[in-house]
GROMACS .gro file of N, CA and C in nm:
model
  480
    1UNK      N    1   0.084  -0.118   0.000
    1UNK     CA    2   0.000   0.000   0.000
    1UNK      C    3   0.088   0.124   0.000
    2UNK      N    4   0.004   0.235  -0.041
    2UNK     CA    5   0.159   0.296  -0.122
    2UNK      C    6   0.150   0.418   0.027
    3UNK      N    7   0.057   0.435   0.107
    3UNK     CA    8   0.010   0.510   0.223
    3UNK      C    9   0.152   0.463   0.372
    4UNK      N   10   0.158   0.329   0.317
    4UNK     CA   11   0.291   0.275   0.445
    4UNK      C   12   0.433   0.288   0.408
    5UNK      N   13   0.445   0.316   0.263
    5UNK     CA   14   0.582   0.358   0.247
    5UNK      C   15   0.646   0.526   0.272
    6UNK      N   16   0.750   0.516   0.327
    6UNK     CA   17   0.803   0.566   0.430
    6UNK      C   18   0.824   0.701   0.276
    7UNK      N   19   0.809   0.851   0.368
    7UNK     CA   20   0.757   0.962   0.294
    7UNK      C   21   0.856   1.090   0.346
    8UNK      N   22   0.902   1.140   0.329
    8UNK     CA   23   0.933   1.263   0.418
    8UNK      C   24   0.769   1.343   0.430
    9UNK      N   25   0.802   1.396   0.575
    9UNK     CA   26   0.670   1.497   0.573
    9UNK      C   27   0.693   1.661   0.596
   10UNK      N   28   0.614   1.655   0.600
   10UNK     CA   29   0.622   1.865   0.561
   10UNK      C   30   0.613   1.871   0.760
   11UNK      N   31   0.693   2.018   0.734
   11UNK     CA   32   0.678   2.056   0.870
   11UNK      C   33   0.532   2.098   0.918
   12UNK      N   34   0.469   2.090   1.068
   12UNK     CA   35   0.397   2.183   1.138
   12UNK      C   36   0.428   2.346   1.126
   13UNK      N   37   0.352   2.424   1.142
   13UNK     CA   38   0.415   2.540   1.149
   13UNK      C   39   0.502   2.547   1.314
   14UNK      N   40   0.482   2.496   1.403
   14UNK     CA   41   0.545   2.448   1.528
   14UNK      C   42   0.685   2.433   1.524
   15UNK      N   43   0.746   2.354   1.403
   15UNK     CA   44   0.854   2.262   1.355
   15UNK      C   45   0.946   2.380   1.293
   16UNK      N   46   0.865   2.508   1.285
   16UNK     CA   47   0.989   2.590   1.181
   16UNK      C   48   0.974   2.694   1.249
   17UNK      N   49   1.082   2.794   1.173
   17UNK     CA   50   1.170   2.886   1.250
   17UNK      C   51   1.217   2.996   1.145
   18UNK      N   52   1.197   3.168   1.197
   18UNK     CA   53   1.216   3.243   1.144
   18UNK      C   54   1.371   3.214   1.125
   19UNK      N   55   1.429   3.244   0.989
   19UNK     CA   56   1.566   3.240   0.971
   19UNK      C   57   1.617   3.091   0.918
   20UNK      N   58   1.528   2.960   0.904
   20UNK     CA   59   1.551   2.850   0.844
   20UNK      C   60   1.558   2.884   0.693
   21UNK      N   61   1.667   2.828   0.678
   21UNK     CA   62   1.670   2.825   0.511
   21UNK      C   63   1.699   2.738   0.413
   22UNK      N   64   1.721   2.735   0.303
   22UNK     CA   65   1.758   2.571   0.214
   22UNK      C   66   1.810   2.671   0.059
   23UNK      N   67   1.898   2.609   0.020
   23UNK     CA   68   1.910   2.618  -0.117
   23UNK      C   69   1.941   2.520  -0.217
   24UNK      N   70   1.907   2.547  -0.299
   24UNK     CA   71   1.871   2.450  -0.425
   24UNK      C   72   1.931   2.502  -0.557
   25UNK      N   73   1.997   2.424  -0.631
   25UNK     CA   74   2.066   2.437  -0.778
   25UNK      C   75   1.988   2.354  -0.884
   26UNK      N   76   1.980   2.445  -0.962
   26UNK     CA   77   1.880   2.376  -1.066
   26UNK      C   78   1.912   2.405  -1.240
   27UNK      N   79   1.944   2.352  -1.304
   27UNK     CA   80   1.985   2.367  -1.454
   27UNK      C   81   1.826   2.358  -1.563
   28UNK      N   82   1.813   2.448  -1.604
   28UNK     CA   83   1.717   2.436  -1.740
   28UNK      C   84   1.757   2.374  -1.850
   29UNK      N   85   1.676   2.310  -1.864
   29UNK     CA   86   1.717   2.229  -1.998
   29UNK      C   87   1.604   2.188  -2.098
   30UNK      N   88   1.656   2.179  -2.208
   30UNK     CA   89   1.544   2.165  -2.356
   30UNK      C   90   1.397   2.073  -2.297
   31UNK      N   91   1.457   1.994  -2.233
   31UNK     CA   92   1.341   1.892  -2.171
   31UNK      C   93   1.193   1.960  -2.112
   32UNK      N   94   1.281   2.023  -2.005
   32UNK     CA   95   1.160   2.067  -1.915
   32UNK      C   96   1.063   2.202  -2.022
   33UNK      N   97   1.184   2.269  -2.062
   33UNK     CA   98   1.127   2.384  -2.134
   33UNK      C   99   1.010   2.319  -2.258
   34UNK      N  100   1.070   2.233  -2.327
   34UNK     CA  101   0.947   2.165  -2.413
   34UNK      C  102   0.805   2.132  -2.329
   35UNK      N  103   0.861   2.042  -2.243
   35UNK     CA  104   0.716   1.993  -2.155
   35UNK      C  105   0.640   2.104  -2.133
   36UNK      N  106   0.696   2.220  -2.078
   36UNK     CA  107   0.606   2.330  -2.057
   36UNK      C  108   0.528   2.372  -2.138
   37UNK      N  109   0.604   2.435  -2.246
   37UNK     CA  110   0.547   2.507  -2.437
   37UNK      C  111   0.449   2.365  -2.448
   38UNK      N  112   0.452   2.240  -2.435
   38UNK     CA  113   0.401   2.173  -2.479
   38UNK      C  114   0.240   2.168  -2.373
   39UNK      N  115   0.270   2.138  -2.280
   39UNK     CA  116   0.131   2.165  -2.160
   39UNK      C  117   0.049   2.288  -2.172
   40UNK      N  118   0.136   2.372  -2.183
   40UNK     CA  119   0.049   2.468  -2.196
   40UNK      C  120   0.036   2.560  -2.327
   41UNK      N  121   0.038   2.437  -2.438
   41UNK     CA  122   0.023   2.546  -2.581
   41UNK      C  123   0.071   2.696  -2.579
   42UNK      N  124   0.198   2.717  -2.520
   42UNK     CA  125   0.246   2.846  -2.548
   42UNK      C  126   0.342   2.842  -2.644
   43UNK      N  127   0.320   2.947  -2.747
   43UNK     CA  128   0.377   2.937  -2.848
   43UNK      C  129   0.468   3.064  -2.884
   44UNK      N  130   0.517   3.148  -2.712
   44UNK     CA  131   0.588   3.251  -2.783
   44UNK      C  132   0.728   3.244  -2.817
   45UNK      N  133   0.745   3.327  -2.916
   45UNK     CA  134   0.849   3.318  -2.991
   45UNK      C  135   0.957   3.287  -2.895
   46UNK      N  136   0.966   3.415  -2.809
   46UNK     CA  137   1.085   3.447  -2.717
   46UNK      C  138   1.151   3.315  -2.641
   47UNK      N  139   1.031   3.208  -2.612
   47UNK     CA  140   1.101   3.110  -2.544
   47UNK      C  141   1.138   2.971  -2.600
   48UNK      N  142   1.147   3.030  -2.760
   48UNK     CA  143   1.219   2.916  -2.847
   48UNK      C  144   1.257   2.898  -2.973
   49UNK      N  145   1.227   3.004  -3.013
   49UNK     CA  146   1.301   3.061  -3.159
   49UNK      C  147   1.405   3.181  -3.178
   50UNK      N  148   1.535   3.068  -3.190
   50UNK     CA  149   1.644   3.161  -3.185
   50UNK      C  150   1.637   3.298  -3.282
   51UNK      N  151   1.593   3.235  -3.417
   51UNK     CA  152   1.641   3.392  -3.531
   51UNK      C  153   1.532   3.498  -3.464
   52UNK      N  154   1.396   3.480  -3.406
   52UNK     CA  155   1.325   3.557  -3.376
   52UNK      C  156   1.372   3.653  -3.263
   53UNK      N  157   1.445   3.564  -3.114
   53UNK     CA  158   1.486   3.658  -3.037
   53UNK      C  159   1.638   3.704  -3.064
   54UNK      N  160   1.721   3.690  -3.164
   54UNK     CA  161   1.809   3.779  -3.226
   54UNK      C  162   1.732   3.885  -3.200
   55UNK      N  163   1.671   3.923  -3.266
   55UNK     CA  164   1.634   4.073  -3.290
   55UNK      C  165   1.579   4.121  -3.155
   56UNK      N  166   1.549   4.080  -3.113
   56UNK     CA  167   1.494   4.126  -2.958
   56UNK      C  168   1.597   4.180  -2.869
   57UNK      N  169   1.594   4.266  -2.764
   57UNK     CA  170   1.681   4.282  -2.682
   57UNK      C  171   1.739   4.166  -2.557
   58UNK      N  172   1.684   4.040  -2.593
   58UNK     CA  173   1.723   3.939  -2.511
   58UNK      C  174   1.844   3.863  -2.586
   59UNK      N  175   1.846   3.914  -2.729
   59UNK     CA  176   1.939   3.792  -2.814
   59UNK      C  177   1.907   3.654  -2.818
   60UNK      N  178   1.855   3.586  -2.750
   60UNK     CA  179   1.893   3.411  -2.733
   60UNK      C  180   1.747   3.398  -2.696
   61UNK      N  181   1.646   3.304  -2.703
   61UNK     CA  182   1.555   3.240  -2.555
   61UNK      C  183   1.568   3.259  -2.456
   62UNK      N  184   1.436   3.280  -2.370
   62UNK     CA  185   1.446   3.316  -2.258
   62UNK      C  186   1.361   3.190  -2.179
   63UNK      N  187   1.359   3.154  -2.065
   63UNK     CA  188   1.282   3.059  -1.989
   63UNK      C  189   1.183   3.152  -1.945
   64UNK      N  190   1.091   3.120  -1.963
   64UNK     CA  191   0.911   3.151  -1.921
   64UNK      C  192   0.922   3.180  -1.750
   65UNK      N  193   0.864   3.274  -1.703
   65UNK     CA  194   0.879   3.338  -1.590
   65UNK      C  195   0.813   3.202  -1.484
   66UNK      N  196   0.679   3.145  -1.564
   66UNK     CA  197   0.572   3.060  -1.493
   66UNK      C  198   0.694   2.928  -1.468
   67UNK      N  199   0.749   2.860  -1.546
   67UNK     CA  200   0.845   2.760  -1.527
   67UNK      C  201   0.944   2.800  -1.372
   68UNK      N  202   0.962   2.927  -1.346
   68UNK     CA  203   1.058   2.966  -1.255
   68UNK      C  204   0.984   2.960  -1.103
   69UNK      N  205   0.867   3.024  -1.168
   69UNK     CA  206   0.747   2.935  -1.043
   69UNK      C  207   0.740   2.849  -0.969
   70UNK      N  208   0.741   2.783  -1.093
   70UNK     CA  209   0.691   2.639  -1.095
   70UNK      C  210   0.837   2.591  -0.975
   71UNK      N  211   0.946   2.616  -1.027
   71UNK     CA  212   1.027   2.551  -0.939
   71UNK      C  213   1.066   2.584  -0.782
   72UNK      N  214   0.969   2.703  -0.786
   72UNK     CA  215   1.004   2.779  -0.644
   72UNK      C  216   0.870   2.675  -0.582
   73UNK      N  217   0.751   2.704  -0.623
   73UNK     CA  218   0.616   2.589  -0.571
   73UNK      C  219   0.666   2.430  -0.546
   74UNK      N  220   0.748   2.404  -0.626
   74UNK     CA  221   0.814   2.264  -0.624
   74UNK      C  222   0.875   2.234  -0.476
   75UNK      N  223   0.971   2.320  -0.472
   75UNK     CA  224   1.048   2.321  -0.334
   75UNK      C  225   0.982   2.346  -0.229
   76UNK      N  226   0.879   2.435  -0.222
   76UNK     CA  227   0.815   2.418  -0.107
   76UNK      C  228   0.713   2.346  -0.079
   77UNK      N  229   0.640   2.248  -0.196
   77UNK     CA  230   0.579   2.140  -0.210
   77UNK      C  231   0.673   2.001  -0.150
   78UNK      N  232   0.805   2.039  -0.175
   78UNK     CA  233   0.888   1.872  -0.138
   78UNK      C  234   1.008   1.903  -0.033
   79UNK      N  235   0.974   2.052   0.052
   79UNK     CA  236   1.138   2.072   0.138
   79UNK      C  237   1.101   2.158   0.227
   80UNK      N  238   1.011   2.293   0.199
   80UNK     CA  239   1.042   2.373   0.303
   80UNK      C  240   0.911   2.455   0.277
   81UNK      N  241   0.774   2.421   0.362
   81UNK     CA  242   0.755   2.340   0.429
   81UNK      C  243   0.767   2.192   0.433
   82UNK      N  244   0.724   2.180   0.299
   82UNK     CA  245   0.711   2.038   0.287
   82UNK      C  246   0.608   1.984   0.227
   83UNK      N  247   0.595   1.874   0.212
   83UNK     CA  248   0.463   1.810   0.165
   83UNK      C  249   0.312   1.845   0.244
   84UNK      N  250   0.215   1.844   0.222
   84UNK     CA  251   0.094   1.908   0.279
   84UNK      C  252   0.047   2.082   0.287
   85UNK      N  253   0.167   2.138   0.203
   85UNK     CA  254   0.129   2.278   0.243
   85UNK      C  255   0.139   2.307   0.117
   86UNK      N  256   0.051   2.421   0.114
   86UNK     CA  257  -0.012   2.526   0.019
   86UNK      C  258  -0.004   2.672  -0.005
   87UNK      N  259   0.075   2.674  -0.134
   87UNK     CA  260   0.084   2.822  -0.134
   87UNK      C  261  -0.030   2.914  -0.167
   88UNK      N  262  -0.038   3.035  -0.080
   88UNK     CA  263  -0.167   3.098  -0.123
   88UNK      C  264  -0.117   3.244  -0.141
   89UNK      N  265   0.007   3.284  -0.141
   89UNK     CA  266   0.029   3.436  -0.212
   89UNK      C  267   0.185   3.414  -0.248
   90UNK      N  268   0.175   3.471  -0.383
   90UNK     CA  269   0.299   3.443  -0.468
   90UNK      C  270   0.356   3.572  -0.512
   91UNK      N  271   0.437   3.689  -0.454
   91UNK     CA  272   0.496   3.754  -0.523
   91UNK      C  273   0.619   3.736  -0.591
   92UNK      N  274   0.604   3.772  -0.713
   92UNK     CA  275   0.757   3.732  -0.816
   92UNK      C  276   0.816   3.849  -0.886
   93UNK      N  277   0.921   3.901  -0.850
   93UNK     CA  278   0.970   3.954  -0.933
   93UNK      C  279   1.125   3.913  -1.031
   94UNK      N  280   1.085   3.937  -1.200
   94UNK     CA  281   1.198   3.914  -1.256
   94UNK      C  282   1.292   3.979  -1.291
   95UNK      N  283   1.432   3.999  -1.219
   95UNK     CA  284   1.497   4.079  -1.193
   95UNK      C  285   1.575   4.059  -1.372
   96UNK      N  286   1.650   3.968  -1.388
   96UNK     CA  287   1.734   3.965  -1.503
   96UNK      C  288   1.658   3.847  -1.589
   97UNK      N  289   1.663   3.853  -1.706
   97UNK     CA  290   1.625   3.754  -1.787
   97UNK      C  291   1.679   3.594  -1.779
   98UNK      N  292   1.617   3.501  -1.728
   98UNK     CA  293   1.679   3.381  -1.713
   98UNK      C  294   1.670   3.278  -1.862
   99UNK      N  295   1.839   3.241  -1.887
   99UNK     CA  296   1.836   3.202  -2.072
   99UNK      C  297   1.858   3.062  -2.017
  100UNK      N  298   1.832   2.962  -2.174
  100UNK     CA  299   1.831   2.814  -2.184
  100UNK      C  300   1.925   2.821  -2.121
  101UNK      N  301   1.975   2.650  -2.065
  101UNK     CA  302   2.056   2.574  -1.997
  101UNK      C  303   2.130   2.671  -1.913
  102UNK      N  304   2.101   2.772  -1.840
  102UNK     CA  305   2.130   2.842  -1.687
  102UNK      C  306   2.141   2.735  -1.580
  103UNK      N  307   2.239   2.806  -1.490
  103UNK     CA  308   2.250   2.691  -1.380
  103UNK      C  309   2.160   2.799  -1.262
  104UNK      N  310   2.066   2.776  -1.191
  104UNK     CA  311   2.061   2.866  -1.111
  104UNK      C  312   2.053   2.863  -0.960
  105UNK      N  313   2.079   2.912  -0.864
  105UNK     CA  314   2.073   2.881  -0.746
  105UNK      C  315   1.957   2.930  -0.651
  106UNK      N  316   1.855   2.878  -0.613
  106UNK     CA  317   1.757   2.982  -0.514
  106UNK      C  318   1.796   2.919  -0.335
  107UNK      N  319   1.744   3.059  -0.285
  107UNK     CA  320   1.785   3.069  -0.185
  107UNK      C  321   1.658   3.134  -0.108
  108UNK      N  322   1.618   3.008  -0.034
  108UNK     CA  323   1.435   3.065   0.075
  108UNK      C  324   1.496   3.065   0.191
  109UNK      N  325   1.441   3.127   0.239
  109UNK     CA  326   1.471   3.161   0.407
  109UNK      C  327   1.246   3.261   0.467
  110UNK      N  328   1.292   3.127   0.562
  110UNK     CA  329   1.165   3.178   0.625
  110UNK      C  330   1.250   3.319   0.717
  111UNK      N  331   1.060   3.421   0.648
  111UNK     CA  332   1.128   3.528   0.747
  111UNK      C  333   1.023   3.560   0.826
  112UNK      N  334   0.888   3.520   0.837
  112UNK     CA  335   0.786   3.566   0.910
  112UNK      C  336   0.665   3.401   0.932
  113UNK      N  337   0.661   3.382   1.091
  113UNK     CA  338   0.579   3.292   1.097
  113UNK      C  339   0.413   3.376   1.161
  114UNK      N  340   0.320   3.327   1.076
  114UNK     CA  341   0.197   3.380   1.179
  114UNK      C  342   0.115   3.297   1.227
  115UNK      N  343   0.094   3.265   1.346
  115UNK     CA  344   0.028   3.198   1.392
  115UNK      C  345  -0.105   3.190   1.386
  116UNK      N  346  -0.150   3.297   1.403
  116UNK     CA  347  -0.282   3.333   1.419
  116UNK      C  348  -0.327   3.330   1.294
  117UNK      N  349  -0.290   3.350   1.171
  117UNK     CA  350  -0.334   3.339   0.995
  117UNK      C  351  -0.311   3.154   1.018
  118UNK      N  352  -0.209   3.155   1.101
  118UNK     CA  353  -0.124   3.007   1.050
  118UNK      C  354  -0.082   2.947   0.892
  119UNK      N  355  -0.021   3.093   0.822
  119UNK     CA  356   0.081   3.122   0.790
  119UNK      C  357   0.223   3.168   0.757
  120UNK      N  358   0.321   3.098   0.677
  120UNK     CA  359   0.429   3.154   0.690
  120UNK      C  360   0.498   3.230   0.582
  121UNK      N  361   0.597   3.328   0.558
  121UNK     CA  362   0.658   3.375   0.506
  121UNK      C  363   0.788   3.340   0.423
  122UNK      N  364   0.795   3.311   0.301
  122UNK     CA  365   0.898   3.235   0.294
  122UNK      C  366   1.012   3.370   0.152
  123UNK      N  367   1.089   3.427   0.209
  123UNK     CA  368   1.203   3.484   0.086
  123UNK      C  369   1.236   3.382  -0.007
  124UNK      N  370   1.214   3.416  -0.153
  124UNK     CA  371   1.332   3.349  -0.224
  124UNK      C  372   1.428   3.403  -0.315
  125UNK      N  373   1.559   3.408  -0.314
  125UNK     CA  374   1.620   3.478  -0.408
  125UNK      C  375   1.721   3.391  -0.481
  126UNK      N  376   1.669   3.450  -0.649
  126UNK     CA  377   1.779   3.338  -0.737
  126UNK      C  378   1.882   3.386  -0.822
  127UNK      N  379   1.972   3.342  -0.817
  127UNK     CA  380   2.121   3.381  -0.911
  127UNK      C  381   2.178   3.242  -0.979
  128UNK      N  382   2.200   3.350  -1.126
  128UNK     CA  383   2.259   3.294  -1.222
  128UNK      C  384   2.356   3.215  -1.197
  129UNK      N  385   2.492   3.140  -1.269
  129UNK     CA  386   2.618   3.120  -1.226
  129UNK      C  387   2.684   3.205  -1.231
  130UNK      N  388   2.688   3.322  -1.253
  130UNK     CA  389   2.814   3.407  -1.267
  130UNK      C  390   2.753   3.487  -1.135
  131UNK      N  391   2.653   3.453  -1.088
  131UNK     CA  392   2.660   3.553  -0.907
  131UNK      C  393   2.548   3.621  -0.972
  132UNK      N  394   2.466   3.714  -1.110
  132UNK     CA  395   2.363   3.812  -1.117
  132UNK      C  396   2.234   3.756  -1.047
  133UNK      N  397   2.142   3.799  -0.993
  133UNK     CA  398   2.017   3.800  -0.927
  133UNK      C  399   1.951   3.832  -1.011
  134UNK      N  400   1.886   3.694  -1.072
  134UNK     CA  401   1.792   3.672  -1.152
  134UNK      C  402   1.617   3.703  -1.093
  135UNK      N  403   1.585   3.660  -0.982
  135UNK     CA  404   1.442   3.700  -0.943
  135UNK      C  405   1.448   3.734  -0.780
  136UNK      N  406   1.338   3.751  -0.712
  136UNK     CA  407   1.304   3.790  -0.628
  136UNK      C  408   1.154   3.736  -0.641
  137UNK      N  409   1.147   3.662  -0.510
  137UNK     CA  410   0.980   3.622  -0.478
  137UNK      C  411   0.975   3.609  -0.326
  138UNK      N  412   0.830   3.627  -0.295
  138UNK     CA  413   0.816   3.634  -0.117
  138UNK      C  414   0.679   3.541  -0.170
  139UNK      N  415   0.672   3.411  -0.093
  139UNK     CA  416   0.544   3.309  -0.088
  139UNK      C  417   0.535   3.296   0.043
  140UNK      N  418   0.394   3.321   0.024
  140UNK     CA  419   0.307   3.340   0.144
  140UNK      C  420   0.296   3.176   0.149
  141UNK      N  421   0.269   3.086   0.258
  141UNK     CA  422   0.269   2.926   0.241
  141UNK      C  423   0.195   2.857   0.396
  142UNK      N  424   0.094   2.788   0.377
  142UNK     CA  425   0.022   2.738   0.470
  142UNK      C  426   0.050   2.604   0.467
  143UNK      N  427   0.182   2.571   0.584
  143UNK     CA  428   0.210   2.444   0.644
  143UNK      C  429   0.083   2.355   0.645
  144UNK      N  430   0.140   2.232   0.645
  144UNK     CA  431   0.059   2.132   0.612
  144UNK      C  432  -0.009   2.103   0.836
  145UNK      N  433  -0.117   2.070   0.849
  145UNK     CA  434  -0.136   2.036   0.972
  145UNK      C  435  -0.144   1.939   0.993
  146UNK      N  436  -0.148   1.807   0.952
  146UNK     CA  437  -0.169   1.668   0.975
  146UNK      C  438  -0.057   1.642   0.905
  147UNK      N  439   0.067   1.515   1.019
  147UNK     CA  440   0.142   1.445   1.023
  147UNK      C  441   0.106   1.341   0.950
  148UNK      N  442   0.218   1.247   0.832
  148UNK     CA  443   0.183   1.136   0.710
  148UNK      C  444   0.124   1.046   0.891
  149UNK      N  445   0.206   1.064   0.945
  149UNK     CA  446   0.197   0.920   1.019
  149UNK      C  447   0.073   0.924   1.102
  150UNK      N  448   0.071   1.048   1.173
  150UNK     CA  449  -0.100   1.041   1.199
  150UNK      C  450  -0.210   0.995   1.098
  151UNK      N  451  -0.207   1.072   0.911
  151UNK     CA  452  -0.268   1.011   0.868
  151UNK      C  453  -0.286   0.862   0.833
  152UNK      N  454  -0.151   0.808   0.832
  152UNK     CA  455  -0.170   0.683   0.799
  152UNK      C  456  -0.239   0.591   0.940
  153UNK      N  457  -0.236   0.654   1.077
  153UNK     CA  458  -0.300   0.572   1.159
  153UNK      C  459  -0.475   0.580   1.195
  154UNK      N  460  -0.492   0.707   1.099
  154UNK     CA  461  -0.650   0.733   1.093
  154UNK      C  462  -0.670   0.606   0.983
  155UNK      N  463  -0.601   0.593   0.887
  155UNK     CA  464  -0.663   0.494   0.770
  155UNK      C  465  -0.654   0.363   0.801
  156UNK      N  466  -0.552   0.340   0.888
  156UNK     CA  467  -0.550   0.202   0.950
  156UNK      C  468  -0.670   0.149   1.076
  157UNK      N  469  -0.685   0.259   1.140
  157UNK     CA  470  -0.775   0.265   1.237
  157UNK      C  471  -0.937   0.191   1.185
  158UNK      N  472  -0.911   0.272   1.049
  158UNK     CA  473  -1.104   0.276   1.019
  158UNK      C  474  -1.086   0.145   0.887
  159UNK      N  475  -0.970   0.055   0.922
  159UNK     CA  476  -0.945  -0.057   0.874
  159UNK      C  477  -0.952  -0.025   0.676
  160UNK      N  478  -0.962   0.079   0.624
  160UNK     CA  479  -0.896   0.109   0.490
  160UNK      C  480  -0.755   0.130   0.491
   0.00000   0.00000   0.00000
């Protein structure tokens, strides 16, 4: 049963701490960028036709702002909080243009816990390899409240 194999779980808001942080390195590549253009029928030029963004002030492809999202929602879906929590306010800003196969580094640091919303605050800031600061985002994120292992002893309990 796939409920008893062993899971990491997302923190309580209890479990975390203003000033916890994590960083993560992540490379773009043709792969993911297709899957995206491909899911979501986007077809702009900028994020895949080289002769087109010549002429543009970007020169090259650019990676889709929503993909950069996507990987900030990722991490706090599988690390910090963790599994069970939900983001419900997403500010993003894109500081420098992020191009194909970039290596990039983000960097979250909880900076505000609220109890009383029983939400938390999470910074993220990302840089290129050469050190430029590619974005800036602050996600608002509602820790998960139920422990895997509590849930799994409610499902065992009521014999499902």
């Amino acid at each position: 049963m796939m409920l008893n194999s062993p899971k990491k779980e997302g923190k309580l808001i209890d479990e975390l701490f203003e000033g916890e942080s994590l960083s993560i390195t992540e490379t773009i590549e043709d792969s993911q960028l297709l899957l995206y253009l491909g899911l979501t029928n986007d077809a702009n030029p900028l994020f895949i036709q080289h002769k087109y963004t010549e002429k543009t002030e970007y020169k090259r492809p650019i990676v889709p702002s929503i993909m950069l999202m996507g990987i900030i929602s990722s991490v706090v879906s599988k690390h910090l909080p963790g599994p069970g929590s939900n983001i419900v306010n997403l500010s993003f800003n894109l500081v420098h243009p992020v191009y194909h196969y970039e290596t990039l580094t983000f960097h979250f640091e909880v900076i505000k816990i609220d109890l009383m919303k029983e939400v938390v605050t999470v910074s993220v800031k990302a840089q290129n390899y050469e050190e430029v600061r590619v974005l800036d985002a602050v996600v608002m994120v509602k820790p998960t409240k139920v422990k895997q292992s509590e849930e799994r002893d409610v499902i065992d309990n009521d014999g499902q």
